[in-house]
PDB file of C-alpha atoms in Angstrom:
ATOM      1  CA  MET A1466       5.715 -25.053   4.588  1.00  0.00           C
ATOM      2  CA  THR A1467       5.696 -25.348  -0.316  1.00  0.00           C
ATOM      3  CA  SER A1468       5.581 -21.512  -1.450  1.00  0.00           C
ATOM      4  CA  THR A1469       3.369 -20.549  -4.196  1.00  0.00           C
ATOM      5  CA  HIS A1470       5.747 -17.925  -5.013  1.00  0.00           C
ATOM      6  CA  SER A1471       8.157 -18.962  -7.558  1.00  0.00           C
ATOM      7  CA  SER A1472      11.483 -16.912  -7.867  1.00  0.00           C
ATOM      8  CA  LYS A1473      11.958 -17.488 -11.563  1.00  0.00           C
ATOM      9  CA  ARG A1474       8.364 -15.476 -11.803  1.00  0.00           C
ATOM     10  CA  LYS A1475       9.002 -11.984 -12.756  1.00  0.00           C
ATOM     11  CA  LYS A1476       8.311  -9.529  -9.571  1.00  0.00           C
ATOM     12  CA  SER A1477       5.040  -6.984 -10.066  1.00  0.00           C
ATOM     13  CA  TRP A1478       2.675  -5.564  -8.370  1.00  0.00           C
ATOM     14  CA  PRO A1479      -0.369  -6.041  -6.796  1.00  0.00           C
ATOM     15  CA  ARG A1480      -2.783  -2.918  -8.667  1.00  0.00           C
ATOM     16  CA  ILE A1481      -2.755   0.200  -6.834  1.00  0.00           C
ATOM     17  CA  LYS A1482      -5.928   2.622  -6.472  1.00  0.00           C
ATOM     18  CA  GLY A1483      -4.784   5.265  -4.082  1.00  0.00           C
ATOM     19  CA  PHE A1484      -1.733   6.273  -1.668  1.00  0.00           C
ATOM     20  CA  GLN A1485      -1.933   9.002   0.533  1.00  0.00           C
ATOM     21  CA  GLY A1486       2.178  10.726   1.057  1.00  0.00           C
ATOM     22  CA  THR A1487       2.367  12.005   5.011  1.00  0.00           C
ATOM     23  CA  SER A1488      -0.342  10.293   7.799  1.00  0.00           C
ATOM     24  CA  LEU A1489       0.853  10.889  11.463  1.00  0.00           C
ATOM     25  CA  LEU A1490      -1.818   8.096  12.780  1.00  0.00           C
ATOM     26  CA  ASP A1491      -2.420   4.540  10.978  1.00  0.00           C
ATOM     27  CA  PHE A1492       1.314   3.346  12.164  1.00  0.00           C
ATOM     28  CA  PRO A1493       1.694   4.081  15.945  1.00  0.00           C
ATOM     29  CA  LYS A1494       4.875   6.337  16.905  1.00  0.00           C
ATOM     30  CA  THR A1495       5.832   5.920  13.121  1.00  0.00           C
ATOM     31  CA  ILE A1496       5.705   8.596   9.974  1.00  0.00           C
ATOM     32  CA  SER A1497       4.796   7.164   7.009  1.00  0.00           C
ATOM     33  CA  SER A1498       2.754   6.880   3.132  1.00  0.00           C
ATOM     34  CA  ILE A1499       0.199   4.426   2.631  1.00  0.00           C
ATOM     35  CA  ILE A1500      -0.692   2.316  -0.442  1.00  0.00           C
ATOM     36  CA  PHE A1501      -4.011   1.594  -0.811  1.00  0.00           C
ATOM     37  CA  VAL A1502      -4.384  -1.810  -2.455  1.00  0.00           C
ATOM     38  CA  TYR A1503      -7.766  -3.051  -5.149  1.00  0.00           C
ATOM     39  CA  GLY A1504      -9.325  -5.710  -4.453  1.00  0.00           C
ATOM     40  CA  CYS A1505     -11.021  -7.747  -1.581  1.00  0.00           C
ATOM     41  CA  ASN A1506     -12.676 -11.565  -1.340  1.00  0.00           C
ATOM     42  CA  PHE A1507     -14.848 -10.050   1.936  1.00  0.00           C
ATOM     43  CA  ARG A1508     -17.922  -8.242   1.187  1.00  0.00           C
ATOM     44  CA  CYS A1509     -19.422  -7.124   4.295  1.00  0.00           C
ATOM     45  CA  PRO A1510     -22.166  -4.177   3.791  1.00  0.00           C
ATOM     46  CA  PHE A1511     -20.345  -2.084   6.288  1.00  0.00           C
ATOM     47  CA  CYS A1512     -17.317  -1.655   4.841  1.00  0.00           C
ATOM     48  CA  TYR A1513     -16.840   2.017   3.226  1.00  0.00           C
ATOM     49  CA  ASN A1514     -14.245   1.611   1.001  1.00  0.00           C
ATOM     50  CA  LYS A1515     -16.898   0.970  -1.864  1.00  0.00           C
ATOM     51  CA  ASP A1516     -14.186   1.934  -5.059  1.00  0.00           C
ATOM     52  CA  LEU A1517     -11.007   0.068  -3.704  1.00  0.00           C
ATOM     53  CA  VAL A1518     -13.601  -3.018  -3.347  1.00  0.00           C
ATOM     54  CA  VAL A1519     -16.047  -3.583  -5.526  1.00  0.00           C
ATOM     55  CA  THR A1520     -16.744   0.019  -8.582  1.00  0.00           C
ATOM     56  CA  ASP A1521     -12.902  -0.396  -9.460  1.00  0.00           C
ATOM     57  CA  SER A1522     -14.089   3.020 -10.290  1.00  0.00           C
ATOM     58  CA  LEU A1523     -10.454   4.309  -9.168  1.00  0.00           C
ATOM     59  CA  PRO A1524      -7.790   4.816 -11.355  1.00  0.00           C
ATOM     60  CA  ASP A1525      -4.370   2.849 -11.774  1.00  0.00           C
ATOM     61  CA  TYR A1526      -1.400   3.868  -9.818  1.00  0.00           C
ATOM     62  CA  PRO A1527       1.615   3.141 -11.501  1.00  0.00           C
ATOM     63  CA  GLU A1528       4.116   2.202  -9.784  1.00  0.00           C
ATOM     64  CA  GLU A1529       6.871   4.259 -11.237  1.00  0.00           C
ATOM     65  CA  LEU A1530       4.246   6.213  -9.981  1.00  0.00           C
ATOM     66  CA  ILE A1531       5.059   4.808  -6.324  1.00  0.00           C
ATOM     67  CA  ARG A1532       7.802   4.531  -5.994  1.00  0.00           C
ATOM     68  CA  GLU A1533       9.522   7.960  -7.024  1.00  0.00           C
ATOM     69  CA  LYS A1534       6.169   9.428  -4.779  1.00  0.00           C
ATOM     70  CA  LEU A1535       8.186   7.024  -1.822  1.00  0.00           C
ATOM     71  CA  LEU A1536      12.044   8.207  -2.978  1.00  0.00           C
ATOM     72  CA  GLU A1537      10.731  12.034  -3.101  1.00  0.00           C
ATOM     73  CA  ARG A1538      10.197  11.585   1.001  1.00  0.00           C
ATOM     74  CA  LYS A1539      12.950   9.970   1.530  1.00  0.00           C
ATOM     75  CA  GLY A1540      14.293  10.009   5.272  1.00  0.00           C
ATOM     76  CA  PHE A1541      10.908  12.397   5.775  1.00  0.00           C
ATOM     77  CA  ILE A1542       9.433   9.231   5.563  1.00  0.00           C
ATOM     78  CA  ASP A1543      10.454   6.201   8.213  1.00  0.00           C
ATOM     79  CA  GLY A1544       7.513   3.569   7.331  1.00  0.00           C
ATOM     80  CA  VAL A1545       5.054   2.318   4.684  1.00  0.00           C
ATOM     81  CA  VAL A1546       1.108   1.212   5.278  1.00  0.00           C
ATOM     82  CA  VAL A1547      -0.355  -1.585   2.622  1.00  0.00           C
ATOM     83  CA  THR A1548      -3.381  -1.302   2.976  1.00  0.00           C
ATOM     84  CA  GLY A1549      -6.564  -2.109   1.377  1.00  0.00           C
ATOM     85  CA  GLY A1550      -9.243  -3.940   0.503  1.00  0.00           C
ATOM     86  CA  GLU A1551      -7.495  -6.471   1.127  1.00  0.00           C
ATOM     87  CA  PRO A1552      -3.288  -6.529   0.382  1.00  0.00           C
ATOM     88  CA  LEU A1553      -2.685 -10.184   0.741  1.00  0.00           C
ATOM     89  CA  LEU A1554      -4.602 -10.780  -2.370  1.00  0.00           C
ATOM     90  CA  TYR A1555      -2.678 -11.241  -4.228  1.00  0.00           C
ATOM     91  CA  GLU A1556       1.399 -12.684  -4.506  1.00  0.00           C
ATOM     92  CA  GLU A1557       2.193  -9.957  -6.285  1.00  0.00           C
ATOM     93  CA  THR A1558       1.802  -8.082  -3.068  1.00  0.00           C
ATOM     94  CA  ILE A1559       5.183 -10.060  -1.268  1.00  0.00           C
ATOM     95  CA  ASP A1560       6.807  -8.188  -3.345  1.00  0.00           C
ATOM     96  CA  LEU A1561       5.329  -5.087  -3.525  1.00  0.00           C
ATOM     97  CA  ILE A1562       6.055  -5.265   0.029  1.00  0.00           C
ATOM     98  CA  GLN A1563       9.853  -7.173  -0.265  1.00  0.00           C
ATOM     99  CA  ASP A1564      10.369  -3.829  -2.772  1.00  0.00           C
ATOM    100  CA  LEU A1565       9.319  -1.287   0.431  1.00  0.00           C
ATOM    101  CA  LYS A1566      11.902  -3.652   2.856  1.00  0.00           C
ATOM    102  CA  GLU A1567      14.894  -3.239  -0.490  1.00  0.00           C
ATOM    103  CA  MET A1568      14.209   1.081   0.431  1.00  0.00           C
ATOM    104  CA  GLY A1569      14.489   1.192   3.889  1.00  0.00           C
ATOM    105  CA  TYR A1570      10.941   1.482   4.474  1.00  0.00           C
ATOM    106  CA  LYS A1571       9.878   0.001   7.405  1.00  0.00           C
ATOM    107  CA  VAL A1572       6.091  -1.727   6.937  1.00  0.00           C
ATOM    108  CA  LYS A1573       2.910  -1.931   8.611  1.00  0.00           C
ATOM    109  CA  LEU A1574       0.460  -4.568   6.313  1.00  0.00           C
ATOM    110  CA  ASP A1575      -2.927  -4.320   7.174  1.00  0.00           C
ATOM    111  CA  THR A1576      -5.404  -7.775   6.594  1.00  0.00           C
ATOM    112  CA  ASN A1577      -8.366  -9.732   7.012  1.00  0.00           C
ATOM    113  CA  GLY A1578      -6.905 -13.055   8.076  1.00  0.00           C
ATOM    114  CA  SER A1579      -8.349 -15.241   5.102  1.00  0.00           C
ATOM    115  CA  PHE A1580      -4.930 -15.794   3.727  1.00  0.00           C
ATOM    116  CA  PRO A1581      -3.069 -17.548   6.407  1.00  0.00           C
ATOM    117  CA  ASP A1582       0.117 -19.211   3.841  1.00  0.00           C
ATOM    118  CA  ARG A1583       1.184 -15.825   2.819  1.00  0.00           C
ATOM    119  CA  LEU A1584       0.800 -13.959   6.225  1.00  0.00           C
ATOM    120  CA  GLU A1585       2.989 -16.261   7.475  1.00  0.00           C
ATOM    121  CA  ARG A1586       5.213 -15.640   4.771  1.00  0.00           C
ATOM    122  CA  VAL A1587       5.324 -12.219   5.196  1.00  0.00           C
ATOM    123  CA  ILE A1588       5.978 -13.138   8.884  1.00  0.00           C
ATOM    124  CA  ASP A1589       8.927 -15.460   8.413  1.00  0.00           C
ATOM    125  CA  GLU A1590      10.479 -13.875   5.997  1.00  0.00           C
ATOM    126  CA  LYS A1591      11.167 -10.659   8.081  1.00  0.00           C
ATOM    127  CA  LEU A1592       8.733  -8.334   5.267  1.00  0.00           C
ATOM    128  CA  VAL A1593       6.406  -7.241   8.723  1.00  0.00           C
ATOM    129  CA  ASP A1594       7.135  -4.398  11.299  1.00  0.00           C
ATOM    130  CA  TYR A1595       2.967  -4.091  12.486  1.00  0.00           C
ATOM    131  CA  ILE A1596       0.392  -6.019  11.435  1.00  0.00           C
ATOM    132  CA  ALA A1597      -3.297  -5.351  11.996  1.00  0.00           C
ATOM    133  CA  MET A1598      -6.070  -7.396  11.919  1.00  0.00           C
ATOM    134  CA  ASP A1599      -9.373  -7.350  11.560  1.00  0.00           C
ATOM    135  CA  ILE A1600     -11.850  -9.851  13.598  1.00  0.00           C
ATOM    136  CA  LYS A1601     -14.521  -8.497  12.055  1.00  0.00           C
ATOM    137  CA  SER A1602     -16.889  -9.917  14.893  1.00  0.00           C
ATOM    138  CA  SER A1603     -18.054 -12.923  17.092  1.00  0.00           C
ATOM    139  CA  PRO A1604     -16.886 -16.851  14.492  1.00  0.00           C
ATOM    140  CA  GLU A1605     -20.807 -17.224  14.694  1.00  0.00           C
ATOM    141  CA  LYS A1606     -21.100 -14.017  12.590  1.00  0.00           C
ATOM    142  CA  TYR A1607     -18.751 -13.868  10.450  1.00  0.00           C
ATOM    143  CA  LYS A1608     -20.720 -14.861   7.719  1.00  0.00           C
ATOM    144  CA  LYS A1609     -22.838 -11.670   7.891  1.00  0.00           C
ATOM    145  CA  ALA A1610     -19.790  -9.595   8.806  1.00  0.00           C
ATOM    146  CA  THR A1611     -18.408 -10.414   6.242  1.00  0.00           C
ATOM    147  CA  ASN A1612     -21.196 -11.864   3.877  1.00  0.00           C
ATOM    148  CA  ILE A1613     -19.868 -14.479   2.045  1.00  0.00           C
ATOM    149  CA  ASP A1614     -18.959 -18.388   3.612  1.00  0.00           C
ATOM    150  CA  VAL A1615     -16.154 -17.052   4.892  1.00  0.00           C
ATOM    151  CA  ASP A1616     -14.319 -20.450   6.282  1.00  0.00           C
ATOM    152  CA  ILE A1617     -13.346 -19.628   9.939  1.00  0.00           C
ATOM    153  CA  SER A1618     -10.701 -22.371   9.996  1.00  0.00           C
ATOM    154  CA  LYS A1619      -8.426 -19.062   8.710  1.00  0.00           C
ATOM    155  CA  ILE A1620      -8.672 -17.175  10.391  1.00  0.00           C
ATOM    156  CA  LYS A1621      -8.008 -18.234  13.436  1.00  0.00           C
ATOM    157  CA  ARG A1622      -4.370 -19.321  12.060  1.00  0.00           C
ATOM    158  CA  SER A1623      -4.048 -16.109  11.301  1.00  0.00           C
ATOM    159  CA  LEU A1624      -4.685 -14.899  14.119  1.00  0.00           C
ATOM    160  CA  GLU A1625      -2.139 -17.629  16.053  1.00  0.00           C
ATOM    161  CA  ILE A1626       0.274 -16.212  13.631  1.00  0.00           C
ATOM    162  CA  VAL A1627       0.511 -13.847  14.223  1.00  0.00           C
ATOM    163  CA  GLN A1628       0.123 -13.635  18.664  1.00  0.00           C
ATOM    164  CA  ASN A1629       2.794 -16.078  17.548  1.00  0.00           C
ATOM    165  CA  SER A1630       4.778 -13.681  15.521  1.00  0.00           C
ATOM    166  CA  GLY A1631       7.043 -11.296  17.842  1.00  0.00           C
ATOM    167  CA  VAL A1632       5.707  -9.264  15.778  1.00  0.00           C
ATOM    168  CA  PRO A1633       3.805  -5.492  17.442  1.00  0.00           C
ATOM    169  CA  TYR A1634       0.366  -5.798  15.987  1.00  0.00           C
ATOM    170  CA  GLU A1635      -3.677  -4.788  16.502  1.00  0.00           C
ATOM    171  CA  LEU A1636      -6.897  -6.755  15.692  1.00  0.00           C
ATOM    172  CA  ARG A1637      -9.752  -3.604  15.850  1.00  0.00           C
ATOM    173  CA  THR A1638     -13.362  -4.760  14.808  1.00  0.00           C
ATOM    174  CA  THR A1639     -15.326  -2.682  13.683  1.00  0.00           C
ATOM    175  CA  VAL A1640     -18.565  -2.308  16.081  1.00  0.00           C
ATOM    176  CA  VAL A1641     -21.608  -2.105  13.625  1.00  0.00           C
ATOM    177  CA  PRO A1642     -24.865  -2.539  14.976  1.00  0.00           C
ATOM    178  CA  GLY A1643     -26.487  -4.888  13.801  1.00  0.00           C
ATOM    179  CA  ILE A1644     -23.179  -7.276  13.399  1.00  0.00           C
ATOM    180  CA  VAL A1645     -21.508  -6.492  16.236  1.00  0.00           C
ATOM    181  CA  ASN A1646     -23.649  -6.395  19.669  1.00  0.00           C
ATOM    182  CA  PRO A1647     -23.224  -6.049  22.978  1.00  0.00           C
ATOM    183  CA  GLU A1648     -24.240  -9.845  23.829  1.00  0.00           C
ATOM    184  CA  ASP A1649     -20.961 -11.103  20.844  1.00  0.00           C
ATOM    185  CA  ILE A1650     -18.637 -10.041  22.624  1.00  0.00           C
ATOM    186  CA  PRO A1651     -17.724 -13.331  25.607  1.00  0.00           C
ATOM    187  CA  SER A1652     -17.261 -15.655  21.988  1.00  0.00           C
ATOM    188  CA  LEU A1653     -15.747 -12.803  20.385  1.00  0.00           C
ATOM    189  CA  GLY A1654     -13.552 -12.893  23.410  1.00  0.00           C
ATOM    190  CA  GLU A1655     -13.713 -16.893  23.664  1.00  0.00           C
ATOM    191  CA  PHE A1656     -12.302 -16.091  19.625  1.00  0.00           C
ATOM    192  CA  VAL A1657      -9.817 -13.784  20.534  1.00  0.00           C
ATOM    193  CA  LYS A1658      -8.190 -14.785  23.899  1.00  0.00           C
ATOM    194  CA  GLY A1659      -4.511 -14.131  25.014  1.00  0.00           C
ATOM    195  CA  SER A1660      -4.652 -11.421  22.468  1.00  0.00           C
ATOM    196  CA  LYS A1661      -2.685  -8.210  23.193  1.00  0.00           C
ATOM    197  CA  LEU A1662      -4.329  -4.938  21.943  1.00  0.00           C
ATOM    198  CA  HIS A1663      -7.585  -5.503  19.882  1.00  0.00           C
ATOM    199  CA  TYR A1664      -9.666  -2.418  19.488  1.00  0.00           C
ATOM    200  CA  LEU A1665     -13.321  -1.662  19.130  1.00  0.00           C
ATOM    201  CA  GLN A1666     -13.826   0.840  16.745  1.00  0.00           C
ATOM    202  CA  GLN A1667     -17.083   2.825  15.660  1.00  0.00           C
ATOM    203  CA  PHE A1668     -19.158   2.443  12.589  1.00  0.00           C
ATOM    204  CA  VAL A1669     -19.208   5.440  10.617  1.00  0.00           C
ATOM    205  CA  PRO A1670     -22.763   4.870   7.583  1.00  0.00           C
ATOM    206  CA  MET A1671     -20.765   6.596   5.313  1.00  0.00           C
ATOM    207  CA  ASN A1672     -20.980   5.850   0.848  1.00  0.00           C
ATOM    208  CA  THR A1673     -20.858   1.707   3.156  1.00  0.00           C
ATOM    209  CA  VAL A1674     -20.762  -0.648   0.403  1.00  0.00           C
ATOM    210  CA  ASP A1675     -24.306  -1.159   1.241  1.00  0.00           C
ATOM    211  CA  PRO A1676     -26.204   1.301   0.749  1.00  0.00           C
ATOM    212  CA  THR A1677     -28.618   0.635   3.087  1.00  0.00           C
ATOM    213  CA  TYR A1678     -25.837   0.422   6.053  1.00  0.00           C
ATOM    214  CA  THR A1679     -25.941   4.220   6.117  1.00  0.00           C
ATOM    215  CA  ASN A1680     -28.803   4.267   7.736  1.00  0.00           C
ATOM    216  CA  ILE A1681     -28.406   2.414  10.910  1.00  0.00           C
ATOM    217  CA  LYS A1682     -27.220   4.797  13.343  1.00  0.00           C
ATOM    218  CA  PRO A1683     -23.871   4.112  15.761  1.00  0.00           C
ATOM    219  CA  TYR A1684     -24.391   3.355  19.384  1.00  0.00           C
ATOM    220  CA  GLU A1685     -23.819   4.858  21.696  1.00  0.00           C
ATOM    221  CA  ILE A1686     -20.341   5.867  23.433  1.00  0.00           C
ATOM    222  CA  SER A1687     -21.704   4.071  26.719  1.00  0.00           C
ATOM    223  CA  VAL A1688     -22.631   0.369  24.994  1.00  0.00           C
ATOM    224  CA  LEU A1689     -19.064   0.602  23.069  1.00  0.00           C
ATOM    225  CA  GLU A1690     -17.661   1.393  27.022  1.00  0.00           C
ATOM    226  CA  LYS A1691     -19.506  -2.029  28.337  1.00  0.00           C
ATOM    227  CA  MET A1692     -17.294  -3.550  24.874  1.00  0.00           C
ATOM    228  CA  LYS A1693     -14.400  -2.695  26.224  1.00  0.00           C
ATOM    229  CA  LYS A1694     -14.754  -3.698  29.526  1.00  0.00           C
ATOM    230  CA  GLU A1695     -15.809  -7.132  28.494  1.00  0.00           C
ATOM    231  CA  LEU A1696     -14.064  -7.519  26.576  1.00  0.00           C
ATOM    232  CA  GLU A1697     -11.331  -6.409  28.777  1.00  0.00           C
ATOM    233  CA  LYS A1698     -12.016 -10.149  30.578  1.00  0.00           C
ATOM    234  CA  TYR A1699     -10.691 -11.538  27.562  1.00  0.00           C
ATOM    235  CA  VAL A1700      -7.908  -9.158  26.443  1.00  0.00           C
ATOM    236  CA  GLU A1701      -4.835  -7.309  27.751  1.00  0.00           C
ATOM    237  CA  LYS A1702      -5.605  -4.635  27.012  1.00  0.00           C
ATOM    238  CA  VAL A1703      -8.391  -2.791  25.210  1.00  0.00           C
ATOM    239  CA  PHE A1704      -9.514   1.176  23.765  1.00  0.00           C
ATOM    240  CA  ILE A1705     -11.756   2.737  21.530  1.00  0.00           C
ATOM    241  CA  ARG A1706     -11.360   4.219  18.768  1.00  0.00           C
ATOM    242  CA  GLY A1707     -13.356   6.798  16.340  1.00  0.00           C
ATOM    243  CA  THR A1708     -15.733   8.265  18.735  1.00  0.00           C
TER     244      THR A1708
END
């Protein structure tokens, strides 16, 4: 594969809009900090990170400040979660991950799967220790889920890269009424078939990109349980998160 990442290009980081010093939940079995990268190529109407993906209303965190905060936590945290937005929107995120690894940290990457070349590169170069990939809905509903014309073949390729990577991973789907309905699960299941771990995440109607989604009532737990049971026909382990 020919990389677009030139060794002559001066290394730089993407724009960072948030930093959380300590998390015990976001990186399995790892005490971590979280870096929030600005921007996303999707416009999922149910997304609750509106300030990260749309408005550009948050101040930037300088690279030097993030480095300082991470060095302060050396010996206390073991890893860093790189999330967004969509971190792989930028070539510079690879620079960021390389630098995190050089600092001695394990890295968890959150991605929507729409940049398979960059995803493949960070895996091939052994830059990530855990991957969380969003599966927005069944292939038929990806346009509705993301509010853009998604090249579903890129999502499928990223999924196959993750499945065959040897890197621990999870898939996750936010279960939004109208975006992911019970009848969508068989198609979604066929799409992710053979995956090891999939989380069905409860929808939280708060600060959404499309404000009308704050009026949507999340599914009852009984509905999520039925979806879980159906998805278990295709995936080794399925869990419900956020209830």
